[in-house]
Coordinates of C-alpha atoms in Angstrom, one line a residue:
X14 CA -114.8 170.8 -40.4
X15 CA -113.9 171.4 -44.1
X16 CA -115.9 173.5 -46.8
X17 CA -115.0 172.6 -50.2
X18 CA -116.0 174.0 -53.8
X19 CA -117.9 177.5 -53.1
X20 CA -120.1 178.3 -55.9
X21 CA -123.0 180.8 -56.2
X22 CA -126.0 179.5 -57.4
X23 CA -129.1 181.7 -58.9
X24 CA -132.5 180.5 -56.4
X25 CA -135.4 178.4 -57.6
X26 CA -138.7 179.7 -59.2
X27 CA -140.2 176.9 -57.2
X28 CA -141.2 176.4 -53.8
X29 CA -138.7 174.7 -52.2
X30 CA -138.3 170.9 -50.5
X31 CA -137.1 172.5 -47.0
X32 CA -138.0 169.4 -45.0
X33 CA -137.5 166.3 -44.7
X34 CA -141.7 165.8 -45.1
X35 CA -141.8 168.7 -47.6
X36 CA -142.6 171.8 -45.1
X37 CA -143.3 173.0 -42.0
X38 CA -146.2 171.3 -42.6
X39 CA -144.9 167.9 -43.0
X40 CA -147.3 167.4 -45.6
X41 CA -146.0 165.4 -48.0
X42 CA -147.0 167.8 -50.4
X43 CA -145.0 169.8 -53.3
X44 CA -147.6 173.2 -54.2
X45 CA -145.8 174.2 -57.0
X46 CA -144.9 171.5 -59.8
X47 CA -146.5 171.2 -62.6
X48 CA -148.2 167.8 -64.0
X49 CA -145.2 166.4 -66.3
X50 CA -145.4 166.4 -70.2
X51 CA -143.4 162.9 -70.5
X52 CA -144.4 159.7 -70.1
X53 CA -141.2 157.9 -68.7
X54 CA -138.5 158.8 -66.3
X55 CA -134.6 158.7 -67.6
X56 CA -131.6 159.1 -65.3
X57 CA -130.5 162.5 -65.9
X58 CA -127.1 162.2 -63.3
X59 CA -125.6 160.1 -60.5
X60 CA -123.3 161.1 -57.8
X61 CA -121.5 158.1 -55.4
X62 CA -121.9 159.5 -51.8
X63 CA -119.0 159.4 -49.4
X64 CA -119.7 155.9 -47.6
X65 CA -120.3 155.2 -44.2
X66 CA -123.6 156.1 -43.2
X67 CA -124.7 152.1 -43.0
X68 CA -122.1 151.9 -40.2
X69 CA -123.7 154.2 -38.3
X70 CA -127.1 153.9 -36.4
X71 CA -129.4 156.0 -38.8
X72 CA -130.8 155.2 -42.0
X73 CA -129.6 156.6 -45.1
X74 CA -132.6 159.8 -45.8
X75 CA -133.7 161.8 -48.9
X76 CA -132.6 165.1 -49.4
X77 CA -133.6 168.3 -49.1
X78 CA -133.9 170.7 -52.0
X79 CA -133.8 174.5 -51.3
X80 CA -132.2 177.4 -52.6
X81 CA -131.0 175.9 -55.7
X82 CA -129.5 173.5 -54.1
X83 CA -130.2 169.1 -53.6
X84 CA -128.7 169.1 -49.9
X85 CA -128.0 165.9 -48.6
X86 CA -127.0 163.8 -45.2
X87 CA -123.3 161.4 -46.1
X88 CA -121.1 159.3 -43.8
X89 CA -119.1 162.2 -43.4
X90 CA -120.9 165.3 -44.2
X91 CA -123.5 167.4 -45.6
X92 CA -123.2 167.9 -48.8
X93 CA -125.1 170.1 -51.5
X94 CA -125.2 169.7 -55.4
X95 CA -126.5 171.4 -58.2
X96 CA -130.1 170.6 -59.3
X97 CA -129.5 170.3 -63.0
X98 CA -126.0 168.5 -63.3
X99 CA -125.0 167.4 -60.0
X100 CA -121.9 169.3 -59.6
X101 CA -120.2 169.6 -55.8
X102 CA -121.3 173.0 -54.5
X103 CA -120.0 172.7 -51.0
X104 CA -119.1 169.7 -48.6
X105 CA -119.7 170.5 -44.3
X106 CA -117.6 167.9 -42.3
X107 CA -119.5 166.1 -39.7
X108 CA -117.7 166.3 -36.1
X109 CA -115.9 162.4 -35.1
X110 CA -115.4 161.7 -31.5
X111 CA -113.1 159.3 -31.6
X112 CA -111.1 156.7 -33.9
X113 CA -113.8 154.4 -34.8
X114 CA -116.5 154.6 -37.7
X115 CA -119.3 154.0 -34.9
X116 CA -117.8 156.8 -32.5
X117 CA -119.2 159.2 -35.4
X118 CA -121.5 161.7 -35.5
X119 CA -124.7 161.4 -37.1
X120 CA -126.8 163.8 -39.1
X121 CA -130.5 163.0 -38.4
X122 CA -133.2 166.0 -40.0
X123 CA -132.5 168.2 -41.6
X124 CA -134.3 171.8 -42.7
X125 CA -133.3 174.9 -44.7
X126 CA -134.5 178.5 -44.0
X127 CA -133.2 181.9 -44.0
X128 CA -130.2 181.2 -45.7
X129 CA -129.2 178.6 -43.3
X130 CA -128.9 174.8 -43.4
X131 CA -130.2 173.1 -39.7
X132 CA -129.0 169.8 -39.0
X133 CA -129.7 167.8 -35.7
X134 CA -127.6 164.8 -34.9
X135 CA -125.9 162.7 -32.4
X136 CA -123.3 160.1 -31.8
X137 CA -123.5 156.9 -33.7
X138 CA -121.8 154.8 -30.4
X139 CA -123.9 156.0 -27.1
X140 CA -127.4 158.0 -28.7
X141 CA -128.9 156.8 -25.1
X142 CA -126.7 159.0 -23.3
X143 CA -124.2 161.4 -25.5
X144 CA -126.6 164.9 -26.0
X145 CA -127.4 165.8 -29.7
X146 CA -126.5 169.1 -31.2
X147 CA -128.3 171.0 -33.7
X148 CA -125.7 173.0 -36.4
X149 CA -126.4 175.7 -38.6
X150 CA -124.6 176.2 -41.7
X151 CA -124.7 178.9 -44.2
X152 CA -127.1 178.0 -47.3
X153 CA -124.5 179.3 -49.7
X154 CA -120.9 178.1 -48.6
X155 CA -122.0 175.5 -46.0
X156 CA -119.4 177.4 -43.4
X157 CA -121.0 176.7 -39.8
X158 CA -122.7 179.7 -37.9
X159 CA -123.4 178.2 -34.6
X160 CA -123.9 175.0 -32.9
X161 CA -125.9 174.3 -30.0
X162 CA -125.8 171.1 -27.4
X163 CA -129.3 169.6 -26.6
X164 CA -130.7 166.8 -24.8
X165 CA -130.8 163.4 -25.3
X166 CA -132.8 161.9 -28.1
X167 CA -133.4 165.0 -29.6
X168 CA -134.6 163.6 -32.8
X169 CA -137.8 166.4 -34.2
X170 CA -136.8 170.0 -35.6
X171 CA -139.1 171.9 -37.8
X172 CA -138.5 175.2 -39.0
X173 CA -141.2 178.0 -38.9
X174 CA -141.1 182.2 -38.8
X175 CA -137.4 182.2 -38.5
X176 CA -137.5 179.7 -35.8
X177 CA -135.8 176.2 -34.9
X178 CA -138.4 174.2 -32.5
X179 CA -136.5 170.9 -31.2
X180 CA -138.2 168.0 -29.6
X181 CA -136.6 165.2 -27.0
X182 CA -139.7 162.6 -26.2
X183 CA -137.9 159.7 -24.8
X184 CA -136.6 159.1 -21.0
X185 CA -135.1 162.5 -19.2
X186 CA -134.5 164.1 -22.1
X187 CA -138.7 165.0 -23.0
X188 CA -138.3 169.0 -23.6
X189 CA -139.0 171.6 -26.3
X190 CA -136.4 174.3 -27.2
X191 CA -137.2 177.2 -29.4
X192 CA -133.6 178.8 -30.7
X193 CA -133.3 181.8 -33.8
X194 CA -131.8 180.6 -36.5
X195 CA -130.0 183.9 -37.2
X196 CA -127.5 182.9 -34.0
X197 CA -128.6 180.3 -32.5
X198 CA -130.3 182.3 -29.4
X199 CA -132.5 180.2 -27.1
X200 CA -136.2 181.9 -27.2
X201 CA -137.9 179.3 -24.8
X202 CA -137.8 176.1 -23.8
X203 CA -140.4 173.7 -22.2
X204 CA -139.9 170.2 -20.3
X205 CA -143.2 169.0 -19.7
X206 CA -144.1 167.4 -23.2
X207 CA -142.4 167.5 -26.8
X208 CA -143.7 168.5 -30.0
X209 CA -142.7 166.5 -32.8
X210 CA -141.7 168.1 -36.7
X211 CA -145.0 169.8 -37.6
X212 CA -145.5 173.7 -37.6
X213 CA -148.5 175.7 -38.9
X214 CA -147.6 178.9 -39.0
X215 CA -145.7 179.5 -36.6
X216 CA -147.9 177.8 -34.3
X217 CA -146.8 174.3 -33.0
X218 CA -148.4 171.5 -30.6
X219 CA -146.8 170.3 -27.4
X220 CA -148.0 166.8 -26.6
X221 CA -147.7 166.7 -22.6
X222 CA -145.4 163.5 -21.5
X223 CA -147.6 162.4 -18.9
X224 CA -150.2 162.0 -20.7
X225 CA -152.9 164.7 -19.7
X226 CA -153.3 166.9 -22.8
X227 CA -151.6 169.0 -25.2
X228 CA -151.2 172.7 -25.6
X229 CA -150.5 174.6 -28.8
X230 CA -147.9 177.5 -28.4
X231 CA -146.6 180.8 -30.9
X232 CA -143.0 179.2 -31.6
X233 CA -141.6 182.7 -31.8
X234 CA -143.2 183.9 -28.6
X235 CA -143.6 181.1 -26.4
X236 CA -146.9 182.0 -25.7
X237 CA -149.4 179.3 -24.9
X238 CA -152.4 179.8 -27.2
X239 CA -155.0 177.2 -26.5
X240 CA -154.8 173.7 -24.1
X241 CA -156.8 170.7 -24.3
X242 CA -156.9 167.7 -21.9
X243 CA -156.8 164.9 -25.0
X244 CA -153.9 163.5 -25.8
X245 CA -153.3 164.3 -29.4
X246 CA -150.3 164.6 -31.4
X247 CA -149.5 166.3 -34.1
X248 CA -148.4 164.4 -37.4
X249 CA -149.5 166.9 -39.9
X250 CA -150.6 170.3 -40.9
X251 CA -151.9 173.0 -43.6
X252 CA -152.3 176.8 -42.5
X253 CA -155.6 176.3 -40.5
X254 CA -155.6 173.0 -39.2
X255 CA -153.5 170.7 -37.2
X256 CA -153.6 166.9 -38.4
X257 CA -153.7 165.2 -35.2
X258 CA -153.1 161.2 -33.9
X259 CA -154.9 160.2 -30.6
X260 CA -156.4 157.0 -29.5
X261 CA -155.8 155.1 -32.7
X262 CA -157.4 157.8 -35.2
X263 CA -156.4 161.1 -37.1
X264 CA -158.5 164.3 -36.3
X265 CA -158.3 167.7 -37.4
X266 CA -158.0 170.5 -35.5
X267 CA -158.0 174.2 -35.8
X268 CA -154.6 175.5 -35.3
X269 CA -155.9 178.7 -34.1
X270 CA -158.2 177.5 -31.5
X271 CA -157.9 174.3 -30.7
X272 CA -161.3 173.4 -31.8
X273 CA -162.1 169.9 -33.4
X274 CA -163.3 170.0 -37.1
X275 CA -163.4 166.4 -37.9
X276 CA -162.4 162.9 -36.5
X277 CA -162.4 159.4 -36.5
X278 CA -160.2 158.3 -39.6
X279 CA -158.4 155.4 -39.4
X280 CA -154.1 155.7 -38.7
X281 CA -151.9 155.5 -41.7
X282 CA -149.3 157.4 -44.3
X283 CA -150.7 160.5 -45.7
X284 CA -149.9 163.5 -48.4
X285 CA -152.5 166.3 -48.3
X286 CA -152.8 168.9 -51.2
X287 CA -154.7 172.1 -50.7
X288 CA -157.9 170.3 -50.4
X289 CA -157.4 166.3 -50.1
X290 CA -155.7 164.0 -48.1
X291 CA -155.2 161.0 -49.3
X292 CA -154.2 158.3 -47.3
X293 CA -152.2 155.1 -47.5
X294 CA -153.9 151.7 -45.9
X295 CA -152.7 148.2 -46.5
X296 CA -154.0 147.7 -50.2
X297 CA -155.8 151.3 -50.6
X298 CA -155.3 154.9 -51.1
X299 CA -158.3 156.3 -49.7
X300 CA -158.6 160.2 -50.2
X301 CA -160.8 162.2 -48.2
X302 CA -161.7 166.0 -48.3
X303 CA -159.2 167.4 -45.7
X304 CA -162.1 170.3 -44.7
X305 CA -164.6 168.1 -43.7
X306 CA -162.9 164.3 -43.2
X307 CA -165.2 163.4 -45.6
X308 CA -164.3 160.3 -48.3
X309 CA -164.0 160.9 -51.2
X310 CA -162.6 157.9 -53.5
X311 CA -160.3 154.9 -53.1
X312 CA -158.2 153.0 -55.5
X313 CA -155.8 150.1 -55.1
X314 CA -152.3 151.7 -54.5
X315 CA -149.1 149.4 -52.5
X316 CA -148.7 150.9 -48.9
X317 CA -145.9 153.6 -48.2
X318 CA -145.7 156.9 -47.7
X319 CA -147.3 159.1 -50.5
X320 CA -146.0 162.3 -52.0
X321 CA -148.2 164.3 -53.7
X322 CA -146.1 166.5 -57.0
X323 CA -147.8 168.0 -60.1
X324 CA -151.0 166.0 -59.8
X325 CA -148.8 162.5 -59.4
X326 CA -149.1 160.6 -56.1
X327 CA -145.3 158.6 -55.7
X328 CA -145.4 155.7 -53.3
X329 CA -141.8 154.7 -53.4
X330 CA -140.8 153.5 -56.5
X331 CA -144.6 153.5 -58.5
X332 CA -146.2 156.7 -59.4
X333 CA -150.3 157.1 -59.3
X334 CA -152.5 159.8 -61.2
X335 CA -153.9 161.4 -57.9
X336 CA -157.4 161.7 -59.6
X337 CA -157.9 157.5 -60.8
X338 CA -155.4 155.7 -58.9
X339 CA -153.9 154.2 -62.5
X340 CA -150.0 153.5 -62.3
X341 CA -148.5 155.7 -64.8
X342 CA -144.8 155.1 -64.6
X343 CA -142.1 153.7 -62.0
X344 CA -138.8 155.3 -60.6
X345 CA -136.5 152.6 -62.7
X346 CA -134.0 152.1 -59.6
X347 CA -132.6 149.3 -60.7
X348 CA -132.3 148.0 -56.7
X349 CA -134.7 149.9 -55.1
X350 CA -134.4 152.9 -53.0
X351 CA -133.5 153.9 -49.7
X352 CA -135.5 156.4 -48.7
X353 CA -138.7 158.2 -50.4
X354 CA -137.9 160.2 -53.5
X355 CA -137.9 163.7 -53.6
X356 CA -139.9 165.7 -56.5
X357 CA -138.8 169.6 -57.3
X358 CA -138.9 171.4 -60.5
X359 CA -139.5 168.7 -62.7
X360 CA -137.0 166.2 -61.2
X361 CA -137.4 163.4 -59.0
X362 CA -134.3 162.5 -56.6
X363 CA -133.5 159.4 -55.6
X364 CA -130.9 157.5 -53.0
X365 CA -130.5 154.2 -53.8
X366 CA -128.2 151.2 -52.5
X367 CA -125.1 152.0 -52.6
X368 CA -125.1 155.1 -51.4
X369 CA -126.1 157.0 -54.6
X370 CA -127.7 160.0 -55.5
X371 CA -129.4 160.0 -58.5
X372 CA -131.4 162.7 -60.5
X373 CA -134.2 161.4 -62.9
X374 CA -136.2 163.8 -65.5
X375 CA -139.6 163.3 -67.6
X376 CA -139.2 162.4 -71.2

């Protein structure tokens, strides 16, 4: 492994992108930007990624913005830019296991907290039977810290309290392992069900594999802190409640107790903001009041995953005012995108065909 280009950076004022769904939470959801004051979107920089990621058996993903720092998954590497111009801060290797471009490792999620970068991944040639790993680099130089081996199809990580919780759910390899990010210490680990990328404070929900129920648990602890005997799963979360999928429809439950607070929407792509969620149907955004599951309003939006960012919902390339549902501007990508785009501080990151990273700005 190779680190390249060490520069110190100054933090942001802003609350950071840390996961590949925003949070912990996986919410979608960006607290902290401010509605913009232009009415267009220019390119602001662009930065060719090292190749090679297409030959592998991943899709290309968004990045991560944290620290002061756009952190994103290559071909080759992890690599982290500056927010403003784009300039090479530092460049992680990925490990190869043998001569060919499909023997490569490949990063999968990725999350940043307490000064360290998490990365889970696998090998591109045998990801049905070659273990995953999950690597933590240093936030500031990209130098590794420790590396851990997992089982297979290991594919969930989320972040929470100074804690990385990693999910297996298919064949042998169902478990949940709880490790320290400071050194990579194993806290617990269950095999009975997996958890998924969703955290709310510190709390996370272990779907059982066969089946019977689910069980929520204190990632730092272990300690089991409420069961039920539905079968839900955890796709969401705020602070108090758990956004939950079971039998064809999302539920909310509180994350504290396990107790159900509403049910019975219908299953699709969400955002939620401190008080709606707003949900992605065929030809609708429908929002609802996340408190009660109550609707609220609708208006015609394309289907995708929503991101909700100083009062703007983006749905892939078109951007929504969250309160009418009027398109106000579009990402001009001139070939579309390949993965959601990312909003922090005022910029919206894109990586398009190609293998480009691109920054945009309001004008």
């Amino acid at each position: 492994m190779a680190v390249l280009l060490v520069t110190a950076v100054p933090g942001p004022a802003r609350a950071d992108w840390n996961h590949d769904a925003g949070s912990p939470y996986g919410n979608w959801y960006n607290p902290t930007d401010q509605p913009p004051t232009g009415t267009r979107l220019v390119r602001s920089w662009s930065v060719q990624l090292p190749s090679g990621q297409a030959q592998c058996t991943g899709p290309v993903n968004a990045p991560v913005v944290a620290g002061g720092r756009v952190i994103v998954r290559t071909g080759h590497s992890i690599d982290a830019y500056t927010p403003a111009g784009g300039k090479l801060l530092w460049r992680s290797r990925l490990n190869h296991w043998g001569p060919r471009p499909t023997d490569r490792e490949w990063a999968g999620r990725l999350a940043v907290a307490g000064g360290r970068v998490l990365m889970l991944s696998t090998s591109c040639r045998h990801p049905e039977s070659d273990p995953a790993y999950l690597t933590a680099m240093d936030e500031r130089t990209g130098a590794r810290k420790w590396r851990r081996k997992l089982d297979v199809y290991a594919t969930d990580l989320v972040v929470d309290k100074g804690v990385a919780v990693v999910s297996a759910a298919w064949g042998t390899g169902v478990s949940v392992t709880a490790y320290r990010i400071t050194d990579g210490k194993q806290l617990w680990r269950r095999t009975d069900g997996y958890a998924g990328a969703v955290s709310s404070l510190g709390r996370v929900l272990v779907t059982r594999a066969n089946g019977r129920g689910a069980y929520a648990k204190n990632s730092v602890t272990g300690k089991t802190l409420w069961t039920t005997t539905a079968s839900v799963r955890a796709v969401a979360a705020n602070p108090g409640l758990f956004i939950v999928r079971s039998n064809g429809k999302l539920s909310a439950v509180n994350a504290a107790t396990g107790k159900v607070q509403w049910t019975g929407l219908p299953v699709g792509l969400f955002t939620l903001s401190g008080n709606e969620m707003f949900l992605s149907l065929e030809t609708t955004m429908e929002v609802y009041d996340y408190g009660t599951g109550t609707r609220l309003r609708g208006f015609p939006v394309r289907y995708g995953q929503p991101l909700l960012a100083g009062g703007l919902i983006y749905v892939w390339q078109s951007i929504y005012d969250a309160a009418t549902g009027a398109q106000v501007m579009t990402i001009p990508a001139k070939d579309g995108l390949l993965a959601h785009p990312v909003v922090w501080d005022g910029r919206v990151y894109t990586v398009e065909p190609g293998e480009v990273l691109r920054s945009f700005v309001f004008r």
